[in-house]
Amino acid sequence: SLLLLLLFPPVFYSQVFLPCWECYDFQAAMAHEIGHVLGLTHPDEAAAAEENMVATEAMGPETCAEPGAHVKANAKVPPESAMLAFTQHTPHACLSEDDLEGLNYLYPSCAGALEKPLCLETQSNVGWIRLLLAVTLPLVIALAITLALTWAVKRHHIARLRQAKAELEDAEHRLDEAKRKTAVA
């Protein structure tokens, strides 16, 4: 168990955590790039240039005729926007309320505009698979090697025990013959 405690942290870090931390989520990257195709920009860069906008009212029949009249400048950066300039380490690939407001502004709808984003993201278990491969697989291999070595050592000991038993029986047989010869003589 001490060996496991010594080996687990570096194996977990190098084989599970680091690859997941350095990767880019394909779904999040696609949502981001499709946002660009639809006309959205990076809100963190727009906020720095004081060009980020926020809706003052939800899109609907009252606001769809002139959507520009219902937005104001916003210096805050939305924390979970799919359109942030840096797409690495994104927690999910869904649109945020800020992203949806931007789409509602660019493509106003007088009826049926979404006010809250819908997220139909599928569950990915890549991290668990990495953990399984990085920890469980080497553990099973080590266990198999240990069992194979134990079996080989046991067979070797049994063979040596049989050889020692045969030598002992041979020595006893020679001792009995030597006793008989001395008794006869």
PDB file of C-alpha atoms in Angstrom:
ATOM      1  CA  SER A   1       0.000   0.000   0.000  1.00  0.00           C
ATOM      2  CA  LEU A   2       2.944   2.333   0.618  1.00  0.00           C
ATOM      3  CA  LEU A   3       4.167   1.683  -2.908  1.00  0.00           C
ATOM      4  CA  LEU A   4       0.714   2.592  -4.254  1.00  0.00           C
ATOM      5  CA  LEU A   5       0.726   5.830  -2.248  1.00  0.00           C
ATOM      6  CA  LEU A   6       4.129   6.698  -3.692  1.00  0.00           C
ATOM      7  CA  LEU A   7       3.309   5.804  -7.299  1.00  0.00           C
ATOM      8  CA  PHE A   8      -0.312   6.949  -7.612  1.00  0.00           C
ATOM      9  CA  PRO A   9       0.137  10.766  -7.440  1.00  0.00           C
ATOM     10  CA  PRO A  10       2.769  11.098 -10.193  1.00  0.00           C
ATOM     11  CA  VAL A  11       0.995   8.567 -12.421  1.00  0.00           C
ATOM     12  CA  PHE A  12      -2.351  10.310 -11.913  1.00  0.00           C
ATOM     13  CA  TYR A  13      -0.810  13.719 -12.593  1.00  0.00           C
ATOM     14  CA  SER A  14       1.102  12.723 -15.729  1.00  0.00           C
ATOM     15  CA  GLN A  15      -1.399  10.272 -17.265  1.00  0.00           C
ATOM     16  CA  VAL A  16      -4.816  11.629 -16.235  1.00  0.00           C
ATOM     17  CA  PHE A  17      -4.749  15.245 -15.015  1.00  0.00           C
ATOM     18  CA  LEU A  18      -2.155  16.797 -17.335  1.00  0.00           C
ATOM     19  CA  PRO A  19      -3.553  15.426 -20.632  1.00  0.00           C
ATOM     20  CA  CYS A  20      -7.075  16.523 -19.686  1.00  0.00           C
ATOM     21  CA  TRP A  21      -5.883  19.940 -18.514  1.00  0.00           C
ATOM     22  CA  GLU A  22      -3.904  20.611 -21.694  1.00  0.00           C
ATOM     23  CA  CYS A  23      -6.585  19.451 -24.101  1.00  0.00           C
ATOM     24  CA  TYR A  24      -9.118  21.485 -26.025  1.00  0.00           C
ATOM     25  CA  ASP A  25     -12.725  20.348 -25.938  1.00  0.00           C
ATOM     26  CA  PHE A  26     -13.857  19.751 -29.531  1.00  0.00           C
ATOM     27  CA  GLN A  27     -17.513  20.567 -28.783  1.00  0.00           C
ATOM     28  CA  ALA A  28     -16.589  23.825 -27.040  1.00  0.00           C
ATOM     29  CA  ALA A  29     -14.248  24.791 -29.893  1.00  0.00           C
ATOM     30  CA  MET A  30     -16.984  24.115 -32.451  1.00  0.00           C
ATOM     31  CA  ALA A  31     -19.576  26.145 -30.487  1.00  0.00           C
ATOM     32  CA  HIS A  32     -17.007  28.972 -30.305  1.00  0.00           C
ATOM     33  CA  GLU A  33     -16.219  28.915 -34.039  1.00  0.00           C
ATOM     34  CA  ILE A  34     -19.894  28.675 -35.026  1.00  0.00           C
ATOM     35  CA  GLY A  35     -20.455  31.732 -32.825  1.00  0.00           C
ATOM     36  CA  HIS A  36     -17.912  33.593 -34.974  1.00  0.00           C
ATOM     37  CA  VAL A  37     -19.705  32.466 -38.151  1.00  0.00           C
ATOM     38  CA  LEU A  38     -22.953  33.852 -36.683  1.00  0.00           C
ATOM     39  CA  GLY A  39     -21.273  37.200 -35.917  1.00  0.00           C
ATOM     40  CA  LEU A  40     -20.297  36.974 -32.251  1.00  0.00           C
ATOM     41  CA  THR A  41     -16.934  38.269 -31.037  1.00  0.00           C
ATOM     42  CA  HIS A  42     -14.820  37.560 -27.964  1.00  0.00           C
ATOM     43  CA  PRO A  43     -16.579  39.283 -25.036  1.00  0.00           C
ATOM     44  CA  ASP A  44     -13.390  39.455 -22.983  1.00  0.00           C
ATOM     45  CA  GLU A  45     -11.593  41.370 -25.755  1.00  0.00           C
ATOM     46  CA  ALA A  46     -14.692  43.509 -26.445  1.00  0.00           C
ATOM     47  CA  ALA A  47     -14.965  44.384 -22.735  1.00  0.00           C
ATOM     48  CA  ALA A  48     -11.328  45.514 -22.701  1.00  0.00           C
ATOM     49  CA  ALA A  49     -12.069  47.791 -25.685  1.00  0.00           C
ATOM     50  CA  GLU A  50     -15.327  48.935 -24.029  1.00  0.00           C
ATOM     51  CA  GLU A  51     -17.332  47.481 -26.926  1.00  0.00           C
ATOM     52  CA  ASN A  52     -19.118  44.699 -25.037  1.00  0.00           C
ATOM     53  CA  MET A  53     -22.881  45.100 -24.910  1.00  0.00           C
ATOM     54  CA  VAL A  54     -25.534  43.688 -22.584  1.00  0.00           C
ATOM     55  CA  ALA A  55     -29.299  43.547 -23.110  1.00  0.00           C
ATOM     56  CA  THR A  56     -31.399  45.762 -20.877  1.00  0.00           C
ATOM     57  CA  GLU A  57     -34.568  43.819 -21.720  1.00  0.00           C
ATOM     58  CA  ALA A  58     -35.256  40.302 -22.945  1.00  0.00           C
ATOM     59  CA  MET A  59     -35.930  39.847 -26.660  1.00  0.00           C
ATOM     60  CA  GLY A  60     -39.636  39.853 -27.419  1.00  0.00           C
ATOM     61  CA  PRO A  61     -42.400  41.673 -29.310  1.00  0.00           C
ATOM     62  CA  GLU A  62     -41.553  45.022 -27.629  1.00  0.00           C
ATOM     63  CA  THR A  63     -37.818  44.894 -28.336  1.00  0.00           C
ATOM     64  CA  CYS A  64     -37.492  43.053 -31.658  1.00  0.00           C
ATOM     65  CA  ALA A  65     -38.214  46.059 -33.900  1.00  0.00           C
ATOM     66  CA  GLU A  66     -35.216  47.998 -32.573  1.00  0.00           C
ATOM     67  CA  PRO A  67     -32.896  45.664 -30.665  1.00  0.00           C
ATOM     68  CA  GLY A  68     -30.109  48.269 -30.590  1.00  0.00           C
ATOM     69  CA  ALA A  69     -32.252  50.521 -28.402  1.00  0.00           C
ATOM     70  CA  HIS A  70     -32.363  47.867 -25.685  1.00  0.00           C
ATOM     71  CA  VAL A  71     -28.647  47.280 -25.101  1.00  0.00           C
ATOM     72  CA  LYS A  72     -26.007  49.189 -23.178  1.00  0.00           C
ATOM     73  CA  ALA A  73     -22.237  49.074 -22.882  1.00  0.00           C
ATOM     74  CA  ASN A  74     -20.893  46.582 -20.359  1.00  0.00           C
ATOM     75  CA  ALA A  75     -17.311  46.394 -19.107  1.00  0.00           C
ATOM     76  CA  LYS A  76     -17.845  43.078 -17.328  1.00  0.00           C
ATOM     77  CA  VAL A  77     -16.586  39.854 -18.877  1.00  0.00           C
ATOM     78  CA  PRO A  78     -19.135  37.035 -18.770  1.00  0.00           C
ATOM     79  CA  PRO A  79     -17.526  34.216 -16.772  1.00  0.00           C
ATOM     80  CA  GLU A  80     -18.759  31.213 -18.766  1.00  0.00           C
ATOM     81  CA  SER A  81     -19.248  32.459 -22.313  1.00  0.00           C
ATOM     82  CA  ALA A  82     -18.539  30.015 -25.131  1.00  0.00           C
ATOM     83  CA  MET A  83     -17.066  32.971 -26.994  1.00  0.00           C
ATOM     84  CA  LEU A  84     -14.208  33.779 -24.604  1.00  0.00           C
ATOM     85  CA  ALA A  85     -10.950  34.180 -26.539  1.00  0.00           C
ATOM     86  CA  PHE A  86      -9.232  31.347 -24.681  1.00  0.00           C
ATOM     87  CA  THR A  87     -11.132  28.087 -25.249  1.00  0.00           C
ATOM     88  CA  GLN A  88      -8.821  25.752 -23.340  1.00  0.00           C
ATOM     89  CA  HIS A  89     -10.145  24.301 -20.028  1.00  0.00           C
ATOM     90  CA  THR A  90     -13.777  25.143 -20.770  1.00  0.00           C
ATOM     91  CA  PRO A  91     -16.157  23.548 -18.234  1.00  0.00           C
ATOM     92  CA  HIS A  92     -18.853  22.937 -20.879  1.00  0.00           C
ATOM     93  CA  ALA A  93     -19.655  23.564 -24.531  1.00  0.00           C
ATOM     94  CA  CYS A  94     -23.024  25.246 -23.981  1.00  0.00           C
ATOM     95  CA  LEU A  95     -23.990  28.811 -24.756  1.00  0.00           C
ATOM     96  CA  SER A  96     -24.180  31.236 -21.851  1.00  0.00           C
ATOM     97  CA  GLU A  97     -26.884  33.847 -21.339  1.00  0.00           C
ATOM     98  CA  ASP A  98     -24.468  36.448 -22.736  1.00  0.00           C
ATOM     99  CA  ASP A  99     -23.975  34.387 -25.913  1.00  0.00           C
ATOM    100  CA  LEU A 100     -27.751  34.015 -26.322  1.00  0.00           C
ATOM    101  CA  GLU A 101     -28.281  37.764 -25.783  1.00  0.00           C
ATOM    102  CA  GLY A 102     -25.737  38.431 -28.532  1.00  0.00           C
ATOM    103  CA  LEU A 103     -27.536  36.085 -30.926  1.00  0.00           C
ATOM    104  CA  ASN A 104     -30.909  37.626 -30.029  1.00  0.00           C
ATOM    105  CA  TYR A 105     -29.452  41.067 -30.776  1.00  0.00           C
ATOM    106  CA  LEU A 106     -27.940  39.987 -34.122  1.00  0.00           C
ATOM    107  CA  TYR A 107     -30.985  37.941 -35.156  1.00  0.00           C
ATOM    108  CA  PRO A 108     -34.020  39.515 -33.430  1.00  0.00           C
ATOM    109  CA  SER A 109     -37.182  37.454 -33.143  1.00  0.00           C
ATOM    110  CA  CYS A 110     -40.531  38.991 -32.288  1.00  0.00           C
ATOM    111  CA  ALA A 111     -41.982  35.695 -31.105  1.00  0.00           C
ATOM    112  CA  GLY A 112     -40.413  32.689 -29.435  1.00  0.00           C
ATOM    113  CA  ALA A 113     -36.979  34.103 -28.664  1.00  0.00           C
ATOM    114  CA  LEU A 114     -35.122  32.036 -26.089  1.00  0.00           C
ATOM    115  CA  GLU A 115     -34.402  33.837 -22.841  1.00  0.00           C
ATOM    116  CA  LYS A 116     -32.403  31.037 -21.218  1.00  0.00           C
ATOM    117  CA  PRO A 117     -29.936  28.909 -23.157  1.00  0.00           C
ATOM    118  CA  LEU A 118     -30.673  25.220 -23.592  1.00  0.00           C
ATOM    119  CA  CYS A 119     -27.790  22.843 -23.041  1.00  0.00           C
ATOM    120  CA  LEU A 120     -27.992  19.385 -24.570  1.00  0.00           C
ATOM    121  CA  GLU A 121     -24.385  18.468 -23.930  1.00  0.00           C
ATOM    122  CA  THR A 122     -23.561  14.769 -23.857  1.00  0.00           C
ATOM    123  CA  GLN A 123     -21.670  13.283 -20.944  1.00  0.00           C
ATOM    124  CA  SER A 124     -18.100  12.347 -21.804  1.00  0.00           C
ATOM    125  CA  ASN A 125     -16.245   9.891 -19.597  1.00  0.00           C
ATOM    126  CA  VAL A 126     -12.787  10.323 -21.108  1.00  0.00           C
ATOM    127  CA  GLY A 127     -11.296  11.233 -17.720  1.00  0.00           C
ATOM    128  CA  TRP A 128     -12.540   7.985 -16.181  1.00  0.00           C
ATOM    129  CA  ILE A 129     -11.153   6.003 -19.109  1.00  0.00           C
ATOM    130  CA  ARG A 130      -7.774   7.718 -18.693  1.00  0.00           C
ATOM    131  CA  LEU A 131      -7.851   6.954 -14.970  1.00  0.00           C
ATOM    132  CA  LEU A 132      -8.726   3.339 -15.694  1.00  0.00           C
ATOM    133  CA  LEU A 133      -5.888   3.005 -18.198  1.00  0.00           C
ATOM    134  CA  ALA A 134      -3.338   4.937 -16.144  1.00  0.00           C
ATOM    135  CA  VAL A 135      -3.974   3.303 -12.772  1.00  0.00           C
ATOM    136  CA  THR A 136      -5.993   0.105 -13.060  1.00  0.00           C
ATOM    137  CA  LEU A 137      -4.248  -1.358 -16.090  1.00  0.00           C
ATOM    138  CA  PRO A 138      -0.717  -1.077 -14.592  1.00  0.00           C
ATOM    139  CA  LEU A 139      -2.092  -2.420 -11.302  1.00  0.00           C
ATOM    140  CA  VAL A 140      -3.586  -5.459 -13.060  1.00  0.00           C
ATOM    141  CA  ILE A 141      -0.350  -6.012 -14.980  1.00  0.00           C
ATOM    142  CA  ALA A 142       1.687  -5.783 -11.757  1.00  0.00           C
ATOM    143  CA  LEU A 143      -0.707  -8.206 -10.067  1.00  0.00           C
ATOM    144  CA  ALA A 144      -0.429 -10.641 -13.004  1.00  0.00           C
ATOM    145  CA  ILE A 145       3.374 -10.458 -12.912  1.00  0.00           C
ATOM    146  CA  THR A 146       3.359 -11.004  -9.140  1.00  0.00           C
ATOM    147  CA  LEU A 147       1.065 -14.016  -9.479  1.00  0.00           C
ATOM    148  CA  ALA A 148       3.181 -15.462 -12.313  1.00  0.00           C
ATOM    149  CA  LEU A 149       6.379 -15.036 -10.277  1.00  0.00           C
ATOM    150  CA  THR A 150       4.720 -16.555  -7.200  1.00  0.00           C
ATOM    151  CA  TRP A 151       3.556 -19.530  -9.281  1.00  0.00           C
ATOM    152  CA  ALA A 152       7.060 -19.978 -10.789  1.00  0.00           C
ATOM    153  CA  VAL A 153       8.763 -19.784  -7.373  1.00  0.00           C
ATOM    154  CA  LYS A 154       6.251 -22.260  -5.938  1.00  0.00           C
ATOM    155  CA  ARG A 155       6.867 -24.718  -8.801  1.00  0.00           C
ATOM    156  CA  HIS A 156      10.609 -24.320  -8.292  1.00  0.00           C
ATOM    157  CA  HIS A 157      10.287 -25.010  -4.540  1.00  0.00           C
ATOM    158  CA  ILE A 158       8.067 -28.043  -5.169  1.00  0.00           C
ATOM    159  CA  ALA A 159      10.620 -29.393  -7.671  1.00  0.00           C
ATOM    160  CA  ARG A 160      13.458 -28.827  -5.185  1.00  0.00           C
ATOM    161  CA  LEU A 161      11.396 -30.449  -2.426  1.00  0.00           C
ATOM    162  CA  ARG A 162      10.771 -33.504  -4.627  1.00  0.00           C
ATOM    163  CA  GLN A 163      14.470 -33.665  -5.474  1.00  0.00           C
ATOM    164  CA  ALA A 164      15.443 -33.378  -1.792  1.00  0.00           C
ATOM    165  CA  LYS A 165      12.882 -36.067  -0.897  1.00  0.00           C
ATOM    166  CA  ALA A 166      14.278 -38.361  -3.602  1.00  0.00           C
ATOM    167  CA  GLU A 167      17.829 -37.719  -2.360  1.00  0.00           C
ATOM    168  CA  LEU A 168      16.719 -38.414   1.229  1.00  0.00           C
ATOM    169  CA  GLU A 169      15.025 -41.679   0.212  1.00  0.00           C
ATOM    170  CA  ASP A 170      18.148 -42.663  -1.745  1.00  0.00           C
ATOM    171  CA  ALA A 171      20.357 -41.845   1.256  1.00  0.00           C
ATOM    172  CA  GLU A 172      18.042 -43.833   3.559  1.00  0.00           C
ATOM    173  CA  HIS A 173      18.122 -46.755   1.117  1.00  0.00           C
ATOM    174  CA  ARG A 174      21.963 -46.661   1.014  1.00  0.00           C
ATOM    175  CA  LEU A 175      22.088 -46.408   4.832  1.00  0.00           C
ATOM    176  CA  ASP A 176      19.777 -49.445   5.157  1.00  0.00           C
ATOM    177  CA  GLU A 177      22.005 -51.413   2.718  1.00  0.00           C
ATOM    178  CA  ALA A 178      25.131 -50.396   4.614  1.00  0.00           C
ATOM    179  CA  LYS A 179      23.497 -51.539   7.897  1.00  0.00           C
ATOM    180  CA  ARG A 180      22.535 -54.877   6.343  1.00  0.00           C
ATOM    181  CA  LYS A 181      26.052 -55.419   4.987  1.00  0.00           C
ATOM    182  CA  THR A 182      27.610 -54.691   8.381  1.00  0.00           C
ATOM    183  CA  ALA A 183      25.091 -56.925  10.101  1.00  0.00           C
ATOM    184  CA  VAL A 184      25.838 -59.810   7.717  1.00  0.00           C
ATOM    185  CA  ALA A 185      29.588 -59.392   8.007  1.00  0.00           C
TER     186      ALA A 185
END
